[in-house]
Coordinates of C-alpha atoms in Angstrom, one line a residue:
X1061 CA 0.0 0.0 0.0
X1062 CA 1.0 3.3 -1.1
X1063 CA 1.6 6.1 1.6
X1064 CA 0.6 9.6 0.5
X1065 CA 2.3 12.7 1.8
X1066 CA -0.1 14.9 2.7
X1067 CA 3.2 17.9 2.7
X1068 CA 6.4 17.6 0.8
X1069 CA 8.9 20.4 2.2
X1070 CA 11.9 20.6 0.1
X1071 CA 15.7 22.8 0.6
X1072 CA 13.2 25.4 2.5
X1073 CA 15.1 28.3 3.4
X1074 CA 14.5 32.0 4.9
X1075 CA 16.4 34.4 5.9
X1076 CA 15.8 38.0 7.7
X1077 CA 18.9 40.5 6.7
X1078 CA 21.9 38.5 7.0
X1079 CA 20.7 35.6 9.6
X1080 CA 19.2 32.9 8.3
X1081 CA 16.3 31.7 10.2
X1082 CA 15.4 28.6 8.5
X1083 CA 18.3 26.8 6.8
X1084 CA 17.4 24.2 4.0
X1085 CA 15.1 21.8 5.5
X1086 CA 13.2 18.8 3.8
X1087 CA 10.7 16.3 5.1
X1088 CA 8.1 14.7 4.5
X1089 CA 4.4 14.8 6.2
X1090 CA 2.4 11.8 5.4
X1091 CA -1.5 11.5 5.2
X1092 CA -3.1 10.7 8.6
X1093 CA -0.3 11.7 11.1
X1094 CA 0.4 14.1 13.8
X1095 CA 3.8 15.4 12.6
X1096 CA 5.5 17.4 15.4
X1097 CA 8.0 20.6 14.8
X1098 CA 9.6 20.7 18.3
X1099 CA 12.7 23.0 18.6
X1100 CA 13.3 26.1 21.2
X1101 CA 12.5 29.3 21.2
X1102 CA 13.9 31.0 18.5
X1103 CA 14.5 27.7 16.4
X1104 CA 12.8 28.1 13.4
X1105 CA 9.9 26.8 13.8
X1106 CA 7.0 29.3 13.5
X1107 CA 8.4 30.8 10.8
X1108 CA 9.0 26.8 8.7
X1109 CA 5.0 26.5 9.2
X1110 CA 4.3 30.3 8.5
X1111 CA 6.1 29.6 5.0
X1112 CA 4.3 25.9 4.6
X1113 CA 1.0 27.7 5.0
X1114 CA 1.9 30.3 2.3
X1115 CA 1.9 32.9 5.2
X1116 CA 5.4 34.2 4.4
X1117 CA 7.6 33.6 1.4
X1118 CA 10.3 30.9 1.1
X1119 CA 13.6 32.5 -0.2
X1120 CA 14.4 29.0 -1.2
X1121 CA 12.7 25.3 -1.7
X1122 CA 9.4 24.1 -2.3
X1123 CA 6.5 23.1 -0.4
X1124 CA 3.7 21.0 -2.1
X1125 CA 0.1 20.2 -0.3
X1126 CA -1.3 16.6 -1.4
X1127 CA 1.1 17.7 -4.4
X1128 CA 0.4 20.8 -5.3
X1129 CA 3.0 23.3 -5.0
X1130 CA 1.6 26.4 -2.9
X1131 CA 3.4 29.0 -4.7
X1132 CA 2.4 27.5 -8.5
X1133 CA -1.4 26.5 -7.3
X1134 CA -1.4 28.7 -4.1
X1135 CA -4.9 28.9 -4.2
X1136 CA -5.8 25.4 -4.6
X1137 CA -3.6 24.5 -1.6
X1138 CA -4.7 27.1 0.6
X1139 CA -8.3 25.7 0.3
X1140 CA -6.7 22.0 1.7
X1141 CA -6.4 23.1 5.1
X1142 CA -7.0 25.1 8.2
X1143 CA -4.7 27.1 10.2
X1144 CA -5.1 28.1 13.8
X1145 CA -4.1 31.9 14.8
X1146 CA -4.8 32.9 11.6
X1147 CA -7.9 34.5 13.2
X1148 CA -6.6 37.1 15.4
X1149 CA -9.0 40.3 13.8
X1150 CA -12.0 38.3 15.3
X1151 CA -14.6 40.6 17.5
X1152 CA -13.8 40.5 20.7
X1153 CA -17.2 42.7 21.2
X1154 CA -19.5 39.9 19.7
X1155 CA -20.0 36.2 20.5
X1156 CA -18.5 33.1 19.7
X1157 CA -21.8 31.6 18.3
X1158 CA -21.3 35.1 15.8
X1159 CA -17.9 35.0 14.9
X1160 CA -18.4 31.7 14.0
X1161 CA -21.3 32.2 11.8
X1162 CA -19.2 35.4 10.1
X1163 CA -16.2 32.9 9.2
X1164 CA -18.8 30.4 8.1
X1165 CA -20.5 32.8 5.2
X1166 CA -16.5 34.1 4.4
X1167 CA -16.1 30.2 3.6
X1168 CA -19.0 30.3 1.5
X1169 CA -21.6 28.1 3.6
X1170 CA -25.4 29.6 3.1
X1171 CA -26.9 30.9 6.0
X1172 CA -28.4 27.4 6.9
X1173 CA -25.7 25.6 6.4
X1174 CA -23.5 28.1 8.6
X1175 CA -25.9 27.9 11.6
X1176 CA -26.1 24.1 11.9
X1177 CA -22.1 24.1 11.2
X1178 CA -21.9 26.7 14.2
X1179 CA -24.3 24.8 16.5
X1180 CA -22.0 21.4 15.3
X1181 CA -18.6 23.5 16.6
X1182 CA -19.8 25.3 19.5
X1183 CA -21.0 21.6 20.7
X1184 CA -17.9 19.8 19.7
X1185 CA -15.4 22.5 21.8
X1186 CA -17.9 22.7 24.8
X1187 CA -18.8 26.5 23.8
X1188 CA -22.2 26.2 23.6
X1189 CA -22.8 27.5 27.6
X1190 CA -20.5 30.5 26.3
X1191 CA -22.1 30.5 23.1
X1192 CA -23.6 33.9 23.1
X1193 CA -21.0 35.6 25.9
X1194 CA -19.0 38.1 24.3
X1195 CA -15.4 37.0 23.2
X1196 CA -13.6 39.7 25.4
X1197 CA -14.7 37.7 29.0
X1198 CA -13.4 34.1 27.4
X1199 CA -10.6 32.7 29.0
X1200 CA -7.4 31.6 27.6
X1201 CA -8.4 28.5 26.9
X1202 CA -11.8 29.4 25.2
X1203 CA -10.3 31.5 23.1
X1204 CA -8.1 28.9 22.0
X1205 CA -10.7 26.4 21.2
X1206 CA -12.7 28.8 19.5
X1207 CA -9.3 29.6 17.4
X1208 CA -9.3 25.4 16.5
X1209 CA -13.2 25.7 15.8
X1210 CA -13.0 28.4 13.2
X1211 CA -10.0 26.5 11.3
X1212 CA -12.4 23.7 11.1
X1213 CA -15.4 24.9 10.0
X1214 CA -14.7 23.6 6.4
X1215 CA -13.5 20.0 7.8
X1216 CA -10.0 20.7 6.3
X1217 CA -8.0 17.0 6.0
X1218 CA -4.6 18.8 6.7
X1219 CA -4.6 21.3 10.2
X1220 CA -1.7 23.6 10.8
X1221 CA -1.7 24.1 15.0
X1222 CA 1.4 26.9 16.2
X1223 CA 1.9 25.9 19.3
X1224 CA -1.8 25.3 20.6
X1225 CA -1.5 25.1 24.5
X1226 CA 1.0 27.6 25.1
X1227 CA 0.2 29.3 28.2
X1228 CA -3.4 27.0 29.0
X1229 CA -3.7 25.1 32.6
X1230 CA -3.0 21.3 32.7
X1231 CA -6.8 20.4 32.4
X1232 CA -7.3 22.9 29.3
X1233 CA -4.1 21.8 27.6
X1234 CA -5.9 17.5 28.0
X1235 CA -8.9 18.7 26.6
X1236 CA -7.3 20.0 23.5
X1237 CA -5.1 17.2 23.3
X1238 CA -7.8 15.1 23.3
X1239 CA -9.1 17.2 20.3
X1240 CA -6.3 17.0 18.5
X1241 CA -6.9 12.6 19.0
X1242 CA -10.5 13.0 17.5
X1243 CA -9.4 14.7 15.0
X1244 CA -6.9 12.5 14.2
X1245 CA -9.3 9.9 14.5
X1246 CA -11.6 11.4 12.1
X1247 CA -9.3 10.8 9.4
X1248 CA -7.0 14.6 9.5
X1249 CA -3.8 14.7 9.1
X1250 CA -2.1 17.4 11.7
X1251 CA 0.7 19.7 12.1
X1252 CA 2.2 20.6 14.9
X1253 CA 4.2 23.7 16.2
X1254 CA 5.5 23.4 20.1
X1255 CA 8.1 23.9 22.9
X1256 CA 6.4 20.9 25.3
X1257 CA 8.0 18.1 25.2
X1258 CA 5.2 15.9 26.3
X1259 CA 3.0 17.3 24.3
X1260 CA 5.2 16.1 21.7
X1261 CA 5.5 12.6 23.3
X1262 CA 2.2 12.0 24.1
X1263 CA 0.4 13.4 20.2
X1264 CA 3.4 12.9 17.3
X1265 CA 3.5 9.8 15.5
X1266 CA 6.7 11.5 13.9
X1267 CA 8.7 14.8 14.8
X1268 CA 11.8 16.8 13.5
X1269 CA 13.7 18.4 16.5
X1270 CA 14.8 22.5 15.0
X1271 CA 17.8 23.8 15.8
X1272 CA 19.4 27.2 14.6
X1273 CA 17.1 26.6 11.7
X1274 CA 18.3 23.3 11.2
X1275 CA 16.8 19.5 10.9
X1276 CA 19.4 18.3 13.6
X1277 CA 16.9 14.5 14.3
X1278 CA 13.5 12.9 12.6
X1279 CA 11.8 10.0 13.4
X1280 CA 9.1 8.8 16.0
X1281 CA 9.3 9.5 19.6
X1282 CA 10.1 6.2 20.2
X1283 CA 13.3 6.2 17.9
X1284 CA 15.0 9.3 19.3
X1285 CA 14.9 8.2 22.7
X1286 CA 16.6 4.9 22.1
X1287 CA 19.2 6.6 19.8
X1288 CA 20.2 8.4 22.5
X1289 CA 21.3 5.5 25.0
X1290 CA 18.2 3.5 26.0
X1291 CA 17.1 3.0 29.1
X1292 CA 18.8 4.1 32.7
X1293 CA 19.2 2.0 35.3
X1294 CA 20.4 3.7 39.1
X1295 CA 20.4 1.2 42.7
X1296 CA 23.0 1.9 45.6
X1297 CA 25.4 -1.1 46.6
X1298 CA 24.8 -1.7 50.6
X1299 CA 28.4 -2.2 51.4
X1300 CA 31.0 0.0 50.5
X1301 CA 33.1 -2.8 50.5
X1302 CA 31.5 -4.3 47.2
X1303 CA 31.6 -1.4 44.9
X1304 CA 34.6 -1.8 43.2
X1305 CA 33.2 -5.6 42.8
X1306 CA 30.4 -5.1 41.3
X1307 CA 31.4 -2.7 38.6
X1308 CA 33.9 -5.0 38.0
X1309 CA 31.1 -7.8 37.5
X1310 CA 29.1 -5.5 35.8
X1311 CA 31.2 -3.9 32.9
X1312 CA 31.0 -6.3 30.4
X1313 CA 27.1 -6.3 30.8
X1314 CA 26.3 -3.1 29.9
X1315 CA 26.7 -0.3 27.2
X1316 CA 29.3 2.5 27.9
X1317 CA 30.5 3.0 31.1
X1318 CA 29.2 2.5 34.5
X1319 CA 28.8 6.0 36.4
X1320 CA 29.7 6.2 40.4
X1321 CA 28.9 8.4 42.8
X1322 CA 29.2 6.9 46.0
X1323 CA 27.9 3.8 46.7
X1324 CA 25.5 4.7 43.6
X1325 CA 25.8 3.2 40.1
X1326 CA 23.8 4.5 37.2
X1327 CA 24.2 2.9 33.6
X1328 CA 22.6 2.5 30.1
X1329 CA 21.0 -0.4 29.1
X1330 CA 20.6 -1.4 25.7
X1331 CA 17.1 -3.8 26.2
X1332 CA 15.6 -3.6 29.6
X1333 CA 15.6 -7.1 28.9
X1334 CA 19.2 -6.9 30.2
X1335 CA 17.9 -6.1 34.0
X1336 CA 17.1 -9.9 34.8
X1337 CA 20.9 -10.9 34.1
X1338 CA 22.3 -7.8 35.7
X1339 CA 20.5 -9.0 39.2
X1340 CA 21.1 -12.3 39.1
X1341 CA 25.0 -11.6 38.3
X1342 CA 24.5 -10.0 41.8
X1343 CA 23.0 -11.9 43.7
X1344 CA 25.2 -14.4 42.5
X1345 CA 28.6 -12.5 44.2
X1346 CA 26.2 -12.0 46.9
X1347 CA 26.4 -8.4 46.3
X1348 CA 23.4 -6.7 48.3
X1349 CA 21.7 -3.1 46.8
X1350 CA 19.4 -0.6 47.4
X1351 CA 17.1 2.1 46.0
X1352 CA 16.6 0.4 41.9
X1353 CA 15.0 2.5 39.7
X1354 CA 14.9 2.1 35.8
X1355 CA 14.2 5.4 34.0
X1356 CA 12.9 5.3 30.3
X1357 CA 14.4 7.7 28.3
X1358 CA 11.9 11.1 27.5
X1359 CA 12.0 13.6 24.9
X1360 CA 13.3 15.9 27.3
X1361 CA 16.7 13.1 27.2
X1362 CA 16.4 13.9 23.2
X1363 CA 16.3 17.3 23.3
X1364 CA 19.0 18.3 25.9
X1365 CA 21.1 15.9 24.3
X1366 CA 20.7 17.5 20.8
X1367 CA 20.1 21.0 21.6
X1368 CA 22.0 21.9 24.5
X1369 CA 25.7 23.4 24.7
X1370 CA 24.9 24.2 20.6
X1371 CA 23.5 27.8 21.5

């Protein structure tokens, strides 16, 4: 079975005076994913998905949606998806329930089909007990999910979201995610700008980490943490006595080197398979410990380990 790309970026490249803010970058998007753009501040990344989204122009490269190039058929690929922030000249005097019927006729629903699309929205992102409040007393949050709504109202298959839950409380930033997983469900195909890395974790199927305007990593959340050393494994030995032992015992077991502080040994484990040997080899010498913990690698591991000390 075939896999479509629902974006093909290719040698994209900006630059503002002499620094250049996005530096040749190429990847692919393909139909039916959450495809995260995670980077710092600073990185590039608003201003790759400003130029994907026709927003700004490329000085360089070539972005196609479902393959048609957006500055050739710019048009056409505009109408293939919806954008969130876009809307920022809403009312803040009038209603949700009105701004959304305004964007409805601008996308060229009639007035009936506008109000049953508004009702299906305000329903679908809990707005319809804020329906008619004006937008100037919504919250953070609201505002936010009315922002989604709008970019929705003609089911786009392909969603552009900059950073969606900057700035929202824990329990605002789970209800979007969940969102996000309907929409997913639904058959869209999403694109996502942010700085959190669980985010990132917990709603990419794939993700290119931004650097300096750079593609410094791709691949799925799962791959980049176990390219970067697998998982961790930390216990104290009981006895002073039998440290030097059981490093000793325990070199050859494990990948790179065995870290000491103390009594405590940390190390990297290639499968976590390789726990069950490490304690028997132990108990074996009679070698006592304390305090085990294994620690899977995060994002967080990732992105310290390729971003950090490059700044």
């Amino acid at each position: 079975m075939t896999t479509i790309n629902a974006i093909e970026v290719r040698h994209l490249t900006k630059k503002f005076g002499e620094k250049t803010v996005v530096d040749d970058i190429s990847f692919n998007v393909r139909q039916g994913e959450v495809f995260g753009l995670l980077g710092p501040n600073g990185a590039g990344k608003t201003t790759t998905l400003r130029m994907m989204t026709t927003l700004l122009k490329a000085d360089a490269g070539q972005v196609k949606i479902f393959g048609h190039d957006t500055v050739k058929e710019g048009r056409l690929a505009r109408s293939m998806f919806g954008l969130t922030g876009q809307y920022a000249s809403v009312d803040e005097d009038i209603s949700a329930r009105e701004n959304l019927m305004i964007f409805s006729r601008l996308n060229g629903l009639s007035r009936q089909d506008a109000k049953q699309r508004t009702t299906e929205l305000l329903d679908e992102f809990s707005l319809e007990n804020s329906a008619d409040k004006a937008l100037k007393n919504f919250s953070g949050g609201m505002r936010r999910r009315l922002d989604l709504a709008v970019s929705l109202i003609t089911r786009p298959t392909l969603i552009f979201l900059d950073e969606p839950t900057t700035g929202l409380d824990p329990r605002t930033r789970n209800q979007m995610w969940d969102t996000i997983r309907r929409l997913v469900k639904q058959g869209s195909t999403v694109v996502l700008t942010t700085q959190y890395l669980d985010e990132a974790d917990q709603l990419a199927d794939n993700l290119a980490i931004i650097d300096h305007g750079k593609v410094v990593k791709m691949g799925t959340p799962v791959e980049l943490k176990e390219q970067i050393g697998g998982t961790k494994l930390n216990f104290t030995v009981s006895h002073t006595a039998q440290v030097t032992q059981a490093v000793k015992l325990l070199a050859d077991q494990v990948t790179g080197t065995i870290q000491q502080a103390g009594q405590q040994l940390s190390m990297s484990l290639a499968q976590v398979t390789q726990l069950t040997q490490i304690l028997a080899t132990l108990k074996q010498a009679k070698i006592t410990i304390d305090h085990l913990s294994v620690k899977e690698p995060s994002l967080d591991d990732v992105f310290m380990n390729l971003t950090i000390g490059k700044n």
